[in-house]
Amino acid sequence: MKKADYILFVFLLILAITGLAIHMKLQTQPVAAASQIQDSRDTVALPILMYHGITDDKSRVSEYFILDDTLEADLKWLKDNGYTTVSMGQLLAYVEDGAKLPEKPVLLTFDDGFCNNYTLAFPLLQKYHAHAVISIIGAESDISSNTIYRDSNHCNVSWGEVSLLSGSGLVEIGNHTYDLHKTKGKGGRVGADKLKGESMEAYGQVLTDDLGKNQSMIETATGHPALVFAWPFGAYPTDGSANQILKDLGFRASLTSYQKMNQIEKGNPDSLFSLKRFLRTPDFDLAAKLTETE
């Protein structure tokens, strides 16, 4: 290569790199500017929808399994009626820093982490650019990750799928216990609830061991621990005595199963604990429920 050609090549390379840097800076500026916009509201009404399994087989529809067509109809209705799906990160930014939320926010959550959340729900989230929290059971993800031929009707997301979901920018991974998702566990424990007569010290150790293990595995798969914990079966100490244990494990929000609207408060991080959710059953009237709560 001649010297003149070499100099020209270097000059063009510098221009290309400079142009790319400017482009990237411009791409990030709107996000940075948006993050500085403050929300004038002191409280915001937040409906949370709770999904479980998604199926394309009508014979498998149940209280906890809805058709993928139903989920798509929900996403379309929300969009057409002015609702915006938000992430837990956005809710935290509002509560902790007063950052602007959409006029009508809604949080979508999926419990258990069934593999159909990846194969059927995730493509719909992508299609509608909708955000969601998928709370996984670590022990079940272990099983899926070590199974070559999975039964598509009875499986959970693998850790590889957890990583892909998290990396999409649309899905936040929540913690649904590592192995406490049982209707009647050791000593008759329901999910992760406190046993009658159990000391707080003993109970705290149970939660720390199980949830902490799942936190570590989620962090390995996604690069960060879960921010939100979903109580299995909605069973939890209603006096709030477990909240400090959750906070010590790094959680900044928790989800229950009460069918009510939430009011989250600017400057009050505790308003993100014990959040209530509407269970999306096949006969749930989404339009009626959200309209009556406006």
Coordinates of C-alpha atoms in Angstrom, one line a residue:
M1 CA 0.0 0.0 0.0
K2 CA 1.3 3.4 -1.0
K3 CA 1.9 6.0 1.7
A4 CA -0.8 8.3 0.4
D5 CA -3.3 5.4 0.2
Y6 CA -2.3 4.4 3.8
I7 CA -2.9 7.9 5.1
L8 CA -6.2 8.1 3.3
F9 CA -7.2 4.7 4.8
V10 CA -6.3 5.8 8.3
F11 CA -8.2 9.1 7.8
L12 CA -11.3 7.3 6.7
L13 CA -11.1 4.8 9.5
I14 CA -10.9 7.7 12.0
L15 CA -13.9 9.3 10.4
A16 CA -15.8 6.0 10.6
I17 CA -15.0 5.5 14.3
T18 CA -15.8 9.1 15.2
G19 CA -19.1 8.9 13.3
L20 CA -20.0 5.7 15.2
A21 CA -19.2 7.2 18.5
I22 CA -21.4 10.3 17.7
H23 CA -24.2 8.0 16.6
M24 CA -24.1 6.0 19.8
K25 CA -24.0 9.1 21.9
L26 CA -27.0 10.5 20.1
Q27 CA -28.8 7.2 20.5
T28 CA -28.3 7.3 24.3
Q29 CA -29.2 11.0 24.8
P30 CA -33.0 10.6 24.7
V31 CA -32.9 7.9 27.3
A32 CA -30.7 10.0 29.6
A33 CA -33.0 13.0 29.1
A34 CA -36.1 11.0 29.7
S35 CA -34.7 9.6 33.0
Q36 CA -34.5 13.2 34.3
I37 CA -38.2 13.9 33.8
Q38 CA -40.0 14.0 37.2
D39 CA -43.5 12.6 37.8
S40 CA -45.7 15.2 39.5
R41 CA -47.9 12.5 41.1
D42 CA -47.3 11.5 44.7
T43 CA -49.1 8.2 44.2
V44 CA -49.8 6.1 41.1
A45 CA -52.4 3.5 40.6
L46 CA -50.8 0.2 39.4
P47 CA -52.8 -2.8 38.3
I48 CA -50.8 -6.0 38.2
L49 CA -51.8 -9.0 36.1
M50 CA -50.8 -12.5 37.2
Y51 CA -50.3 -15.1 34.5
H52 CA -49.0 -18.7 34.8
G53 CA -49.1 -21.1 31.9
I54 CA -49.8 -20.3 28.2
T55 CA -51.0 -22.9 25.8
D56 CA -52.1 -23.2 22.2
D57 CA -54.2 -26.3 23.0
K58 CA -57.8 -25.6 24.0
S59 CA -58.0 -28.9 25.9
R60 CA -55.3 -27.7 28.3
V61 CA -57.0 -24.4 29.3
S62 CA -57.6 -24.2 33.1
E63 CA -57.7 -21.7 35.9
Y64 CA -53.9 -21.4 35.6
F65 CA -53.5 -22.0 31.8
I66 CA -54.9 -19.6 29.2
L67 CA -54.6 -19.7 25.4
D68 CA -51.9 -17.7 23.6
D69 CA -54.7 -16.0 21.7
T70 CA -56.1 -14.8 25.0
L71 CA -52.7 -13.4 26.0
E72 CA -52.4 -11.6 22.7
A73 CA -55.9 -10.2 23.1
D74 CA -54.9 -8.8 26.5
L75 CA -51.8 -7.2 25.1
K76 CA -53.8 -5.7 22.2
W77 CA -56.5 -4.4 24.6
L78 CA -54.0 -2.8 26.9
K79 CA -52.3 -1.0 24.1
D80 CA -55.5 0.1 22.4
N81 CA -56.8 1.5 25.7
G82 CA -53.8 3.6 26.7
Y83 CA -52.0 1.2 29.1
T84 CA -48.3 0.9 29.0
T85 CA -46.5 -2.1 30.4
V86 CA -43.7 -1.1 32.8
S87 CA -40.7 -2.9 34.3
M88 CA -39.9 -3.2 37.9
G89 CA -36.9 -1.0 37.2
Q90 CA -39.2 1.8 36.1
L91 CA -41.4 1.4 39.3
L92 CA -38.3 1.6 41.4
A93 CA -37.1 4.7 39.6
Y94 CA -40.5 6.3 40.3
V95 CA -40.5 5.4 44.0
E96 CA -36.9 6.1 44.8
D97 CA -36.2 9.0 42.4
G98 CA -39.5 10.4 41.3
A99 CA -38.9 9.4 37.7
K100 CA -41.8 9.8 35.3
L101 CA -44.1 6.8 34.8
P102 CA -46.6 6.4 31.9
E103 CA -50.0 7.8 32.5
K104 CA -51.6 4.4 32.8
P105 CA -48.9 1.9 33.8
V106 CA -49.6 -1.9 34.2
L107 CA -47.2 -4.6 35.3
L108 CA -47.4 -8.1 33.7
T109 CA -46.2 -11.0 35.8
F110 CA -45.8 -14.7 35.1
D111 CA -45.4 -17.2 38.0
D112 CA -43.6 -20.5 37.9
G113 CA -41.5 -20.0 34.8
F114 CA -43.2 -22.6 32.6
C115 CA -41.3 -23.3 29.3
N116 CA -44.3 -22.0 27.4
N117 CA -43.5 -18.6 28.8
Y118 CA -40.5 -18.7 26.5
T119 CA -42.0 -20.5 23.5
L120 CA -45.4 -18.9 23.4
A121 CA -45.6 -15.8 25.7
F122 CA -42.2 -14.3 24.9
P123 CA -42.8 -14.0 21.1
L124 CA -46.0 -12.1 21.9
L125 CA -44.2 -9.8 24.3
Q126 CA -41.7 -9.1 21.5
K127 CA -44.5 -8.5 19.0
Y128 CA -46.2 -5.9 21.3
H129 CA -42.9 -4.7 22.8
A130 CA -44.4 -5.5 26.3
H131 CA -42.4 -5.7 29.5
A132 CA -43.0 -8.5 32.0
V133 CA -41.6 -10.2 35.1
I134 CA -41.2 -14.0 34.9
S135 CA -40.6 -15.5 38.4
I136 CA -38.9 -18.8 38.3
I137 CA -38.6 -21.9 40.5
G138 CA -34.8 -22.7 40.5
A139 CA -35.1 -26.4 41.1
E140 CA -37.4 -26.8 38.1
S141 CA -35.1 -24.8 35.9
D142 CA -32.3 -27.2 37.1
I143 CA -34.4 -30.1 35.8
S144 CA -35.1 -28.5 32.5
S145 CA -31.5 -27.6 32.0
N146 CA -30.5 -31.3 32.5
T147 CA -33.2 -32.8 30.3
I148 CA -32.5 -33.4 26.6
Y149 CA -36.1 -34.2 25.5
R150 CA -38.5 -32.0 27.4
D151 CA -42.3 -32.6 27.5
S152 CA -43.5 -29.2 26.2
N153 CA -46.7 -29.5 28.2
H154 CA -44.9 -30.1 31.5
C155 CA -41.6 -28.2 31.7
N156 CA -40.0 -25.1 33.0
V157 CA -37.6 -22.7 31.4
S158 CA -33.9 -23.8 31.4
W159 CA -31.2 -21.5 32.7
G160 CA -30.2 -20.9 29.1
E161 CA -33.7 -19.6 28.3
V162 CA -33.6 -17.5 31.5
S163 CA -30.5 -15.9 30.2
L164 CA -32.1 -15.2 26.8
L165 CA -35.2 -13.8 28.4
S166 CA -33.3 -11.5 30.6
G167 CA -31.0 -10.3 27.8
S168 CA -34.0 -9.3 25.7
G169 CA -34.6 -6.1 27.6
L170 CA -38.3 -7.0 27.9
V171 CA -38.2 -9.6 30.7
E172 CA -37.1 -9.2 34.2
I173 CA -36.5 -12.5 36.1
G174 CA -38.1 -12.8 39.5
N175 CA -37.5 -15.3 42.3
H176 CA -40.2 -17.8 43.1
T177 CA -38.1 -19.8 45.5
Y178 CA -35.5 -22.5 44.7
D179 CA -37.5 -25.4 46.1
L180 CA -40.2 -24.2 48.4
H181 CA -43.0 -24.2 45.8
K182 CA -45.0 -26.9 47.5
T183 CA -48.6 -26.9 48.8
K184 CA -47.4 -28.9 51.8
G185 CA -43.7 -28.9 52.4
K186 CA -41.6 -29.9 55.3
G187 CA -43.5 -29.6 58.5
G188 CA -46.7 -28.7 56.6
R189 CA -45.2 -25.4 55.2
V190 CA -47.3 -23.9 52.5
G191 CA -44.9 -22.4 49.9
A192 CA -42.5 -20.0 51.7
D193 CA -44.9 -19.0 54.5
K194 CA -43.9 -19.1 58.1
L195 CA -44.9 -22.2 60.1
K196 CA -47.2 -21.8 63.1
G197 CA -44.9 -21.4 66.2
E198 CA -41.7 -21.2 64.1
S199 CA -39.2 -18.7 65.5
M200 CA -38.3 -15.8 63.3
E201 CA -34.6 -16.9 63.5
A202 CA -35.5 -20.4 62.1
Y203 CA -37.8 -19.0 59.5
G204 CA -35.3 -16.4 58.4
Q205 CA -32.7 -19.2 57.9
V206 CA -35.2 -21.2 55.7
L207 CA -35.8 -18.2 53.5
T208 CA -32.2 -17.2 53.4
D209 CA -31.0 -20.6 52.4
D210 CA -33.6 -21.3 49.7
L211 CA -34.2 -17.8 48.2
G212 CA -30.5 -17.0 48.5
K213 CA -29.6 -20.1 46.5
N214 CA -32.1 -19.1 43.7
Q215 CA -30.7 -15.5 43.8
S216 CA -27.2 -16.8 43.1
M217 CA -28.3 -19.0 40.3
I218 CA -30.4 -16.2 38.7
E219 CA -27.4 -13.9 39.0
T220 CA -25.2 -16.5 37.2
A221 CA -27.7 -16.7 34.4
T222 CA -28.6 -13.0 34.0
G223 CA -25.7 -11.1 35.5
H224 CA -27.7 -9.8 38.5
P225 CA -29.9 -11.1 41.2
A226 CA -33.7 -10.8 41.1
L227 CA -35.2 -7.5 42.4
V228 CA -38.6 -9.1 43.0
F229 CA -39.9 -12.1 44.9
A230 CA -43.2 -13.7 44.2
W231 CA -44.7 -15.6 47.1
P232 CA -45.8 -19.1 46.1
F233 CA -49.6 -19.6 46.3
G234 CA -49.8 -16.0 47.7
A235 CA -49.0 -17.5 51.2
Y236 CA -46.9 -15.1 53.3
P237 CA -46.7 -13.5 56.7
T238 CA -49.3 -10.7 56.4
D239 CA -47.8 -8.8 59.3
G240 CA -44.8 -7.9 57.0
S241 CA -42.4 -9.6 59.3
A242 CA -40.6 -11.2 56.4
N243 CA -40.0 -8.0 54.5
Q244 CA -36.6 -7.3 56.2
I245 CA -35.4 -10.8 55.4
L246 CA -36.3 -10.2 51.7
K247 CA -34.6 -6.8 51.8
D248 CA -31.4 -8.4 53.3
L249 CA -31.5 -10.8 50.3
G250 CA -31.5 -7.9 47.9
F251 CA -35.2 -7.8 47.0
R252 CA -36.8 -4.5 46.5
A253 CA -40.4 -5.7 45.8
S254 CA -42.6 -8.6 46.5
L255 CA -45.8 -10.0 44.9
T256 CA -48.8 -11.6 46.5
S257 CA -52.1 -12.9 45.1
Y258 CA -54.7 -10.6 46.5
Q259 CA -57.1 -9.4 43.8
K260 CA -56.8 -5.6 44.3
M261 CA -55.4 -2.5 42.8
N262 CA -52.1 -1.1 44.1
Q263 CA -51.2 2.5 45.0
I264 CA -47.4 3.0 44.9
E265 CA -46.0 6.0 46.6
K266 CA -43.1 8.3 45.6
G267 CA -40.5 8.2 48.3
N268 CA -41.9 5.1 50.0
P269 CA -40.0 1.9 49.0
D270 CA -42.2 -0.2 51.3
S271 CA -45.1 0.5 48.9
L272 CA -43.5 -2.0 46.5
F273 CA -43.7 -4.9 49.0
S274 CA -46.7 -7.2 49.2
L275 CA -48.1 -5.9 45.9
K276 CA -51.5 -7.3 44.9
R277 CA -52.3 -8.9 41.6
F278 CA -55.3 -9.9 39.5
L279 CA -55.2 -13.6 38.5
R280 CA -55.8 -13.9 34.7
T281 CA -58.2 -16.9 34.5
P282 CA -59.9 -17.8 31.2
D283 CA -63.1 -16.1 32.2
F284 CA -61.4 -13.0 33.7
D285 CA -63.0 -9.8 32.3
L286 CA -59.9 -7.6 31.8
A287 CA -61.8 -4.7 30.4
A288 CA -64.3 -4.6 33.2
K289 CA -61.8 -5.0 36.0
L290 CA -59.4 -2.4 34.8
T291 CA -62.1 0.1 33.8
E292 CA -63.8 -0.1 37.2
T293 CA -60.5 0.6 39.0
E294 CA -59.6 3.7 36.9

